[in-house]
XYZ file of C-alpha atoms in Angstrom:
729
model
C 94.570 161.585 71.485
C 92.051 160.333 74.082
C 94.192 161.477 77.042
C 94.508 164.921 75.392
C 90.715 165.284 75.125
C 90.286 164.021 78.709
C 92.833 166.588 79.953
C 90.997 169.463 78.238
C 87.649 168.136 79.496
C 89.014 167.940 83.070
C 90.488 171.450 82.959
C 87.224 172.868 81.586
C 85.253 171.628 84.616
C 84.247 174.330 87.079
C 85.676 172.439 90.052
C 89.143 172.108 88.474
C 91.981 173.919 90.257
C 95.273 174.252 88.310
C 97.529 171.246 89.024
C 101.233 170.629 88.585
C 102.691 167.696 86.644
C 103.012 165.506 89.732
C 99.320 165.945 90.606
C 98.182 165.368 87.030
C 100.366 162.222 86.704
C 98.833 160.822 89.875
C 95.292 161.582 88.713
C 95.872 159.892 85.330
C 97.781 156.931 86.868
C 100.879 157.626 84.718
C 103.655 155.053 85.253
C 107.283 156.155 85.679
C 108.085 154.653 82.253
C 105.374 156.846 80.616
C 106.123 160.100 82.464
C 108.364 161.475 79.652
C 105.642 160.870 77.048
C 103.084 162.575 79.339
C 105.409 165.561 79.896
C 105.960 165.848 76.119
C 102.184 165.843 75.562
C 101.713 168.673 78.078
C 104.550 170.645 76.415
C 103.002 170.119 72.974
C 99.586 171.263 74.259
C 101.199 174.274 75.913
C 103.056 175.145 72.683
C 99.838 175.030 70.649
C 98.090 177.229 73.241
C 95.483 174.610 74.241
C 96.711 174.763 77.864
C 98.811 177.209 79.880
C 101.589 176.661 82.445
C 101.773 179.300 85.178
C 104.967 180.617 86.794
C 104.334 178.151 89.635
C 104.326 175.253 87.073
C 100.546 174.648 87.348
C 98.475 173.780 84.253
C 95.052 175.070 83.189
C 93.125 176.198 80.102
C 93.587 179.846 78.949
C 89.936 180.955 79.205
C 89.715 180.047 82.906
C 92.917 181.917 83.718
C 91.986 185.304 82.212
C 93.985 184.529 79.071
C 92.955 184.582 75.423
C 94.507 182.889 72.377
C 94.309 184.824 69.145
C 96.030 186.470 66.220
C 97.882 189.740 66.752
C 96.917 192.497 64.316
C 99.609 195.174 64.411
C 99.415 198.891 63.647
C 102.169 201.075 62.207
C 102.193 203.160 65.403
C 103.245 200.125 67.470
C 99.995 199.187 69.216
C 97.661 196.442 67.997
C 94.713 194.149 68.665
C 94.355 190.470 69.479
C 91.584 188.869 67.419
C 90.493 185.947 69.586
C 89.961 182.417 68.236
C 86.707 182.250 70.234
C 83.782 184.679 69.883
C 84.624 187.702 72.079
C 85.504 191.413 71.651
C 88.954 192.203 70.218
C 91.614 193.074 72.819
C 93.473 196.377 72.481
C 97.219 195.987 73.137
C 99.078 199.259 73.905
C 102.554 199.548 72.335
C 104.268 198.941 75.719
C 102.393 195.633 76.127
C 103.123 194.149 72.675
C 106.263 192.431 74.056
C 107.881 191.571 70.734
C 104.777 190.268 68.902
C 104.580 190.974 65.174
C 101.557 191.276 62.916
C 99.975 187.864 62.242
C 101.589 186.048 65.199
C 99.485 183.585 67.187
C 99.660 184.893 70.757
C 98.461 184.448 74.300
C 97.088 187.657 75.812
C 96.253 188.488 79.409
C 93.139 190.633 79.953
C 93.996 193.720 82.016
C 90.723 195.661 81.658
C 87.426 194.306 80.325
C 85.222 196.411 78.020
C 83.489 199.123 80.042
C 81.206 202.014 79.055
C 82.537 202.224 75.530
C 86.168 201.775 76.580
C 87.991 199.030 74.730
C 88.992 195.763 76.341
C 92.716 196.106 77.071
C 95.422 193.485 77.492
C 99.047 192.446 77.358
C 100.741 189.772 75.242
C 102.281 187.218 77.590
C 103.508 184.660 75.084
C 104.030 184.224 71.353
C 102.691 180.761 70.482
C 103.557 180.758 66.789
C 105.509 183.238 64.679
C 103.852 184.227 61.413
C 106.623 186.172 59.646
C 109.677 184.024 58.981
C 110.581 186.457 56.186
C 109.792 190.137 55.601
C 109.599 192.037 52.307
C 110.608 195.670 52.369
C 112.934 198.456 51.286
C 116.585 198.250 52.291
C 118.269 201.289 53.844
C 122.059 201.028 54.164
C 124.595 202.795 56.390
C 128.314 202.263 57.029
C 128.180 199.454 59.613
C 124.665 198.038 59.324
C 121.356 198.424 57.495
C 117.602 198.275 58.055
C 114.681 196.780 56.148
C 111.514 198.866 56.361
C 108.629 196.412 55.930
C 106.193 196.992 53.064
C 103.430 195.762 55.357
C 102.673 198.856 57.443
C 101.234 196.628 60.195
C 104.812 195.568 60.988
C 105.949 198.569 63.016
C 109.542 197.482 63.687
C 112.350 197.883 61.124
C 114.526 194.775 60.731
C 118.142 195.369 61.770
C 120.629 193.905 59.235
C 124.270 193.408 60.397
C 126.938 194.430 57.873
C 127.912 190.796 57.168
C 124.286 189.871 56.347
C 123.421 192.547 53.770
C 124.480 190.220 50.889
C 124.962 192.942 48.280
C 121.740 194.866 48.971
C 121.824 198.601 48.207
C 119.745 201.478 49.571
C 116.311 201.679 47.952
C 116.201 198.067 46.733
C 113.220 195.817 47.416
C 114.499 192.811 49.363
C 113.407 189.751 51.316
C 114.923 189.500 54.799
C 114.880 186.320 56.848
C 114.441 186.958 60.573
C 117.293 185.454 62.611
C 116.398 186.988 65.995
C 112.851 187.841 67.033
C 111.993 191.232 68.537
C 111.708 191.713 72.250
C 110.427 194.609 74.326
C 112.245 197.719 72.954
C 114.514 195.662 70.698
C 114.096 195.393 66.935
C 114.104 192.058 65.108
C 117.383 191.089 63.444
C 117.744 189.442 60.053
C 119.728 188.756 56.892
C 119.006 189.532 53.255
C 118.131 186.326 51.380
C 116.840 187.783 48.082
C 117.037 191.070 46.178
C 113.854 191.487 44.117
C 114.981 194.626 42.278
C 114.910 198.392 42.372
C 111.836 200.355 43.297
C 110.058 201.347 40.112
C 111.237 198.346 38.028
C 108.446 197.078 35.762
C 106.415 194.350 37.467
C 108.217 194.690 40.830
C 105.052 196.054 42.474
C 102.900 192.969 41.790
C 105.862 190.623 42.378
C 106.283 192.177 45.841
C 102.624 191.426 46.667
C 103.003 187.837 45.389
C 106.076 187.341 47.593
C 104.474 189.085 50.583
C 101.505 186.715 50.556
C 103.867 183.761 49.954
C 102.015 182.811 46.782
C 103.812 180.207 44.655
C 105.255 181.496 41.377
C 106.479 178.382 39.604
C 105.426 174.751 39.908
C 108.095 172.421 41.346
C 109.931 170.536 38.588
C 108.508 167.234 39.876
C 104.964 168.568 39.324
C 105.756 169.968 35.842
C 107.353 166.641 34.825
C 104.324 164.708 36.059
C 101.970 167.017 34.116
C 104.111 166.743 30.962
C 103.717 162.944 31.017
C 99.908 163.063 31.056
C 98.506 161.460 27.910
C 95.939 163.737 26.244
C 94.222 160.965 24.344
C 91.239 159.452 26.168
C 91.718 155.673 26.707
C 89.203 153.348 24.985
C 88.080 151.898 28.337
C 86.964 155.389 29.469
C 84.741 155.736 26.376
C 83.335 152.291 27.095
C 82.409 152.831 30.749
C 81.117 156.425 30.593
C 77.876 157.972 29.334
C 78.587 159.241 25.807
C 77.161 162.780 25.486
C 79.178 163.862 22.439
C 76.030 164.247 20.346
C 74.306 166.423 22.941
C 74.369 170.098 21.958
C 76.271 172.097 24.608
C 78.412 175.220 24.983
C 80.830 176.871 27.382
C 80.076 180.511 28.271
C 82.958 182.492 29.809
C 84.745 185.846 29.711
C 86.821 186.720 26.631
C 90.156 186.151 28.340
C 89.297 182.903 30.198
C 91.508 179.959 29.299
C 90.519 177.452 32.008
C 87.066 176.435 30.778
C 85.708 174.056 33.396
C 81.926 174.167 32.878
C 79.625 173.551 29.902
C 75.823 173.721 29.790
C 73.108 172.003 27.739
C 69.337 172.431 27.750
C 66.350 170.489 26.423
C 62.614 171.053 26.777
C 60.919 167.750 27.615
C 57.503 166.568 26.372
C 55.946 167.410 29.781
C 57.134 171.040 29.463
C 59.913 170.657 32.040
C 63.506 171.641 31.324
C 66.371 169.152 31.339
C 69.409 171.171 32.330
C 72.826 169.604 31.970
C 75.811 171.057 33.833
C 78.955 169.326 32.564
C 82.112 169.873 34.625
C 85.665 169.003 33.581
C 86.680 165.690 35.204
C 89.964 166.959 36.642
C 90.043 164.129 39.213
C 90.679 161.664 36.376
C 94.162 163.203 35.998
C 94.790 164.556 39.497
C 94.632 161.342 41.492
C 94.764 161.352 45.268
C 98.282 161.928 46.665
C 99.992 162.187 43.256
C 102.403 165.194 42.857
C 99.664 167.263 41.156
C 97.253 166.629 44.033
C 99.765 167.490 46.776
C 100.611 170.783 45.011
C 96.918 171.535 44.292
C 96.004 171.104 47.982
C 98.915 173.331 48.963
C 97.698 176.108 46.614
C 93.968 175.272 47.114
C 92.854 177.956 44.623
C 93.901 179.846 41.508
C 94.717 183.507 42.151
C 93.745 186.168 39.578
C 95.907 189.318 39.714
C 94.659 191.653 36.918
C 97.221 190.758 34.222
C 98.350 187.337 35.463
C 97.017 184.124 36.980
C 98.720 181.951 39.581
C 96.958 178.683 38.696
C 96.160 175.798 41.027
C 97.183 173.338 38.306
C 99.897 173.500 35.593
C 98.864 174.934 32.193
C 99.012 171.473 30.583
C 95.873 170.677 32.614
C 94.235 174.061 33.318
C 94.396 175.358 29.732
C 94.840 172.026 27.984
C 93.678 168.484 28.704
C 91.081 169.491 31.390
C 89.814 172.676 29.715
C 86.536 172.102 27.825
C 87.858 173.557 24.588
C 85.392 173.469 21.655
C 84.945 170.477 19.346
C 87.305 168.249 21.375
C 86.452 165.071 23.295
C 86.716 165.720 27.021
C 86.023 163.737 30.202
C 83.382 165.293 32.454
C 81.235 164.807 35.521
C 77.672 165.665 34.521
C 74.721 166.673 36.670
C 71.392 166.442 34.818
C 68.424 168.160 36.472
C 64.771 168.058 35.463
C 63.287 171.398 36.519
C 59.594 172.288 36.358
C 57.993 175.651 35.526
C 58.099 176.705 39.202
C 61.869 176.121 39.393
C 61.631 172.926 41.440
C 64.160 170.174 40.654
C 61.879 167.149 40.309
C 64.580 164.677 39.279
C 68.345 164.568 38.909
C 71.173 162.270 37.841
C 74.959 162.487 38.293
C 77.059 160.561 35.744
C 80.625 160.279 34.493
C 80.569 161.351 30.856
C 82.448 162.027 27.626
C 81.450 165.364 26.068
C 82.281 167.538 23.067
C 81.296 171.212 23.322
C 79.895 172.842 20.160
C 81.114 176.392 20.759
C 83.286 178.445 23.089
C 80.818 181.297 23.737
C 81.580 184.563 25.520
C 79.278 186.466 27.892
C 79.418 189.379 25.434
C 78.152 187.365 22.470
C 75.351 185.605 24.383
C 74.209 188.966 25.834
C 74.280 190.423 22.281
C 71.990 187.581 21.135
C 69.513 187.699 24.004
C 69.412 191.309 25.152
C 70.571 193.326 22.158
C 68.939 191.050 19.509
C 72.102 191.568 17.420
C 71.264 190.086 14.001
C 74.839 189.354 12.962
C 75.624 187.387 16.142
C 72.234 185.581 16.005
C 72.983 184.510 12.431
C 76.475 183.314 13.346
C 75.090 181.010 16.070
C 71.645 180.373 14.563
C 71.677 176.635 15.392
C 72.064 177.510 19.103
C 69.536 180.361 19.174
C 66.641 178.291 20.589
C 68.904 176.854 23.291
C 69.886 180.347 24.416
C 66.211 181.415 24.536
C 65.367 178.378 26.717
C 68.362 179.127 28.936
C 67.134 182.684 29.436
C 63.644 181.443 30.355
C 64.987 178.854 32.810
C 67.364 181.422 34.348
C 64.388 183.710 35.021
C 62.416 180.828 36.629
C 65.351 179.791 38.857
C 66.064 183.366 39.916
C 62.408 183.966 40.808
C 62.353 180.802 42.947
C 65.638 181.692 44.677
C 64.519 185.232 45.454
C 61.151 183.866 46.584
C 62.793 181.775 49.287
C 64.685 184.848 50.540
C 68.136 184.733 48.918
C 70.072 188.005 49.186
C 71.313 189.367 45.866
C 73.916 192.114 46.295
C 74.274 194.106 43.100
C 77.575 195.926 43.626
C 79.305 197.664 40.742
C 82.370 195.684 39.726
C 85.149 197.232 37.699
C 87.940 195.907 35.542
C 91.350 197.603 35.645
C 92.930 197.926 32.179
C 96.744 197.880 32.055
C 98.958 198.817 29.105
C 101.932 196.708 27.960
C 104.114 198.296 30.665
C 101.723 197.276 33.467
C 100.487 200.842 33.929
C 96.737 201.338 34.597
C 95.132 203.291 31.753
C 91.429 202.826 32.534
C 88.980 201.432 35.075
C 85.788 200.252 33.359
C 82.558 198.851 34.830
C 82.284 195.067 34.557
C 78.835 194.342 33.204
C 76.828 191.561 34.833
C 74.761 190.881 31.732
C 72.086 188.315 30.821
C 74.662 185.632 29.985
C 76.502 186.065 33.302
C 73.229 185.628 35.173
C 72.382 182.461 33.201
C 75.666 180.797 34.171
C 75.328 182.066 37.761
C 71.871 180.499 38.191
C 72.833 177.223 36.469
C 75.950 176.780 38.618
C 73.990 177.607 41.794
C 71.308 174.989 41.105
C 73.944 172.349 40.212
C 75.879 173.101 43.428
C 72.703 172.808 45.514
C 71.557 169.603 43.804
C 74.917 167.864 44.292
C 75.194 169.023 47.943
C 71.698 167.753 48.819
C 72.298 164.450 46.977
C 75.514 163.808 48.934
C 74.051 164.999 52.256
C 71.351 162.337 52.195
C 73.921 159.659 51.329
C 75.609 160.633 54.629
C 79.186 160.438 53.337
C 82.157 162.722 54.214
C 81.954 165.820 52.013
C 83.179 169.424 51.693
C 80.257 171.863 51.933
C 80.259 175.594 51.243
C 78.648 177.183 54.281
C 77.559 180.681 55.259
C 76.558 180.990 58.901
C 73.869 183.298 60.315
C 74.942 186.929 60.800
C 76.279 188.219 64.097
C 73.194 189.377 66.006
C 74.868 192.443 67.530
C 76.036 193.677 64.121
C 72.571 192.985 62.720
C 70.901 195.053 65.458
C 73.284 197.908 64.565
C 72.345 197.516 60.877
C 68.628 197.410 61.746
C 68.930 200.680 63.742
C 70.759 202.359 60.910
C 68.192 201.167 58.318
C 65.400 202.377 60.627
C 67.013 205.851 60.846
C 66.908 205.996 57.045
C 63.228 205.019 57.079
C 63.548 201.298 56.279
C 62.003 198.956 58.832
C 63.286 195.426 59.328
C 60.818 192.744 60.406
C 62.312 190.715 63.247
C 61.152 187.182 64.033
C 62.293 184.590 66.563
C 64.934 183.493 64.067
C 67.030 185.540 61.677
C 65.886 184.710 58.157
C 67.614 186.011 55.016
C 64.216 187.144 53.662
C 64.008 190.036 56.138
C 67.370 191.316 54.910
C 66.450 190.700 51.289
C 63.326 192.858 51.725
C 65.427 195.802 52.964
C 67.823 195.447 49.986
C 64.865 195.200 47.580
C 63.221 198.319 49.046
C 66.339 200.480 48.456
C 66.972 199.210 44.899
C 67.820 202.132 42.636
C 67.784 204.673 45.486
C 70.781 206.664 46.688
C 70.937 204.647 49.919
C 71.284 201.338 48.030
C 75.079 201.120 48.004
C 75.419 202.206 51.622
C 72.847 199.823 53.075
C 74.165 196.940 50.938
C 77.742 197.607 52.108
C 76.691 197.897 55.755
C 74.668 194.688 55.517
C 77.585 192.861 53.923
C 79.822 193.957 56.817
C 77.239 192.566 59.274
C 77.389 189.132 57.713
C 79.770 186.248 58.283
C 82.256 185.181 55.613
C 81.408 182.063 53.633
C 83.832 179.157 54.106
C 84.322 175.437 53.507
C 83.262 172.890 56.110
C 82.710 169.127 56.539
C 79.443 170.053 58.321
C 76.383 170.991 56.270
C 74.922 173.976 58.149
C 73.429 175.709 55.099
C 74.148 178.924 53.234
C 72.452 181.943 54.799
C 72.996 184.408 51.924
C 71.592 181.991 49.341
C 68.807 180.858 51.727
C 69.896 177.327 50.877
C 69.949 174.303 53.220
C 72.498 172.428 51.126
C 75.337 174.006 49.193
C 78.790 173.060 47.895
C 81.285 174.064 45.213
C 81.108 171.482 42.431
C 81.574 173.512 39.275
C 85.233 174.690 39.189
C 87.681 171.817 39.863
C 90.385 173.405 37.660
C 90.699 176.384 39.999
C 89.317 175.284 43.414
C 90.483 172.316 45.484
C 87.127 171.581 47.272
C 85.470 170.991 43.874
C 88.247 168.583 42.882
C 87.981 166.688 46.166
C 84.206 166.285 46.073
C 84.433 165.051 42.456
C 86.598 162.205 43.774
C 84.086 161.388 46.515
C 81.135 161.515 44.092
C 82.924 159.166 41.657
C 83.767 156.703 44.431
C 80.109 156.670 45.510
C 78.936 156.183 41.876
C 81.425 153.333 41.359
C 80.596 151.051 44.263
C 80.449 153.194 47.412
C 82.778 153.810 50.346
C 84.073 151.191 52.762
C 84.043 151.906 56.505
C 87.834 152.294 56.509
C 87.715 154.700 53.540
C 84.906 156.713 55.191
C 86.995 157.178 58.364
C 90.009 158.296 56.326
C 87.896 160.709 54.267
C 86.493 162.343 57.422
C 89.999 163.517 58.318
C 90.816 164.499 54.723
C 87.713 166.661 54.174
C 88.476 168.464 57.429
C 92.047 169.240 56.304
C 90.887 170.279 52.809
C 88.119 172.527 54.232
C 90.501 174.416 56.499
C 93.307 174.721 53.933
C 90.886 175.875 51.205
C 89.232 178.466 53.482
C 92.647 179.780 54.589
C 94.074 179.985 51.062
C 90.882 181.578 49.710
C 91.374 184.341 52.288
C 95.049 184.803 51.256
C 94.057 184.919 47.551
C 91.352 187.520 48.226
C 93.776 189.691 50.216
C 96.395 189.517 47.441
C 93.802 190.251 44.722
C 92.450 193.212 46.711
C 95.952 194.551 47.353
C 96.888 194.410 43.652
C 93.620 196.193 42.788
C 94.302 198.884 45.423
C 97.866 199.322 44.119
C 96.747 199.834 40.511
C 93.852 202.088 41.549
C 96.316 204.248 43.519
C 98.639 204.416 40.471
C 95.672 205.387 38.286
C 94.593 208.183 40.659
C 98.180 209.417 41.063
C 97.927 210.662 37.462
C 94.717 212.516 38.359
C 95.792 214.647 41.331
C 93.916 217.962 41.179
C 91.036 216.492 39.152
C 87.459 216.749 40.402
C 84.960 213.882 40.689
C 81.584 213.167 42.201
C 81.241 210.225 44.584
C 79.242 208.725 47.412
C 80.249 208.695 51.097
C 80.849 204.972 51.602
C 82.127 204.962 55.188
C 82.265 207.364 58.130
C 84.855 206.995 60.899
C 86.221 208.966 63.843
C 89.182 210.118 61.683
C 87.284 211.164 58.560
C 85.152 209.745 55.804
C 85.679 207.549 52.745
C 84.247 208.513 49.375
C 83.729 205.951 46.601
C 83.808 207.097 42.981
C 81.704 205.472 40.215
C 84.877 203.627 39.062
C 85.027 201.925 42.557
C 88.131 203.887 43.656
C 87.804 204.781 47.332
C 89.617 207.715 48.928
C 89.894 209.132 52.443
C 88.810 212.646 53.330
C 90.777 213.076 56.550
C 89.148 214.931 59.427
C 92.000 217.464 59.334
C 91.017 218.541 55.803
C 87.456 219.428 56.944
C 88.654 222.873 57.984
C 85.371 224.812 57.955
C 84.370 223.484 61.394
C 85.260 221.019 64.151
C 83.467 217.739 63.317
C 82.260 215.157 65.853
C 81.751 211.474 64.948
C 78.293 210.086 65.749
C 78.868 206.310 65.791
C 75.196 205.359 66.113
C 74.091 207.293 63.027
C 77.456 206.996 61.208
C 77.710 210.725 60.611
C 80.175 213.579 61.128
C 78.456 216.661 62.550
C 79.923 220.188 62.604
C 79.890 221.645 66.137
C 79.273 225.240 65.030
C 77.534 224.907 61.671
C 75.698 221.610 62.446
C 76.679 220.629 58.919
C 76.422 216.876 58.520
C 78.253 214.298 56.411
C 76.397 211.001 56.309
C 76.667 207.604 54.644
C 75.288 207.472 51.114
C 75.460 211.232 50.564
C 76.705 212.438 47.175
C 79.704 214.781 47.420
C 82.110 216.488 45.030
C 85.784 215.882 45.717
C 89.202 216.794 44.378
C 92.049 214.248 44.402
C 94.551 215.799 46.813
C 97.245 213.164 47.429
C 98.188 209.541 46.697
C 100.477 207.441 48.884
C 101.766 204.813 46.441
C 103.663 202.906 49.175
C 100.500 202.225 51.197
C 98.139 202.289 48.130
C 96.055 205.005 49.796
C 94.176 207.761 47.959
C 93.235 211.060 49.650
C 90.443 213.455 48.666
C 89.357 216.922 49.734
C 85.674 217.862 49.762
C 84.843 220.608 47.272
C 82.777 223.296 48.904
C 79.608 224.472 47.169
C 80.077 227.788 45.301
C 77.664 229.734 47.527
C 79.477 228.353 50.601
C 82.831 229.516 49.226
C 81.454 232.983 48.460
C 80.072 233.303 52.002
C 83.393 232.256 53.489
C 85.335 234.630 51.222
C 83.072 237.579 52.027
C 83.322 236.866 55.724
C 87.120 236.570 55.553
C 87.602 239.854 53.643
C 85.297 241.691 56.064
C 87.102 240.102 58.965
C 90.502 241.215 57.629
C 89.150 244.731 57.128
C 88.110 244.898 60.776
C 91.521 243.610 61.870
C 93.311 246.273 59.765
C 91.127 248.994 61.296
C 91.834 247.654 64.787
C 95.568 247.633 64.067
C 95.618 251.202 62.754
C 93.873 252.553 65.865
C 96.379 250.986 68.263
């Protein structure tokens, strides 16, 4: 490991000139007996893309040789982009320079032209470091002597050639999985064999199954994992009762959505004699059952998160745990990890305590019922839960205090409309309804946020290995672009030496309730980094929080489960030096795996939503709606409807003029009429087309009645003139 770091350090130096293996061996005093090991190390480093070997067998690091390592993002027309691993502009790869790379591959690209006067940086792929697509899902197309698989993922431009002997019973039109046996090369398609037939296009459930398979999400738990879960004893051992804090007499509830089955957090509240609140956040002690390196733990790390796909869940843990022994079901003894916080009237946490506990929740409350009690003052629901009424009132008061403090320090609160897609028993979308973020949702949100912050700060000062949830500062260039756009709409952003979330929060607050709100919020969100997991505590920009982690959902998120283990070890005697060193490596692995799998889960969830939204709109072709222009591009504009469905109005359908894209102001401007389409503008549309294969919805802009009349009058008059001209010839 040390020699590897020294090699990279040497090659990074300005004075370094690429050396061959003989020169490097001499410099590092490598004996003849160790030369093979040294050669293997160089090969391994070359394979991973850390170093590069030139045609003349000289070694150097990519950056110093005009080369970039990154992920190839393909396009259905054959070209693509390399998204670099380091911060730099994306590299455009023309179709002739792709050289057999497929979407998702880790590649080495040579820069041919740097960015210049608005022209993209251009390059060529010189090597494929790691292949991403071992298998491809798509539609099989058969002919007499061979077949092809057309990939479902439109970013994979090449069809997969299937020899006659490898079709394995597949028929034209079936959805199949093909394993690639020969990778593509310049002007040669990949070759493969059919390894699984998923079914016929149009079969019930095949659409979501295809997305699950495409993202390589696990469907079933391995038998070994199911057997291990089945042998878990539900009864709590006497010694656990004896050594834990007994909170079974403390009044507490879970508050979740109606259809939630994995209840992993409960809350309790007391008002102390000094007027402060004692908030208890009680989290299912999953780590008591999922011990380090047992079959459940290995599988949980592999999955890293539960995935929610409208009508089904792909859980991180088997049902025996997620819906059973770990779920905080009402009126049952459960093991928990509790964080008590004493919070004063200003929202400051003046004291806290983290303990292992035994709890028994009083009720399984829903967001709907708690909102009925607090907001709607529904007498029937209040009467039903009368013994909890005061608790709910105190929770509402504390929520308001915590929110005020959080917003006061500059946290950004995006208030996007969320919708729920309703499917019938055949999996067909029948409605898309707004998902209300009511009083109860906000209570749980604030309580989980303060618990996550308290735990993160507590562990930070103990200086032990930990998994933090971080959100880095926004990209300055993107922020300048956002600031210019906000300024053009009449909203000034106050710049300081440092970027502080408060200046962004002020812009969002100033557009609240105005027609620009959705547009500016969306644009700001695009300017920001994505939150991720990290062993380093660098703070959470969006929450304006110095310390943050995910502590509250160990049933469905691996980082929460891992930090529960660390917290319990610290509570029960601390960490040895040897254990600390081992944990440093483990939190790094868990952070990366959890961030990666979170991204996969989000992509799959978004794709299923897009699929069902497209199906829903396919039944509404020809219908008219009003929406907001949510994005403007050089090929058209996107319009978002109140039900969150987004559709493209292609430039070609704007046939009343030739429109030019103004990138700076994000507008389309008519050359002749000077008519303008801009972000945030309300427009009337008609659903013109739906492409179910790509989940894309297309709209046409409805012209205003007076506009139509003018056009019609002009056209008739024009035709009249033409007829006259013709008759005089």
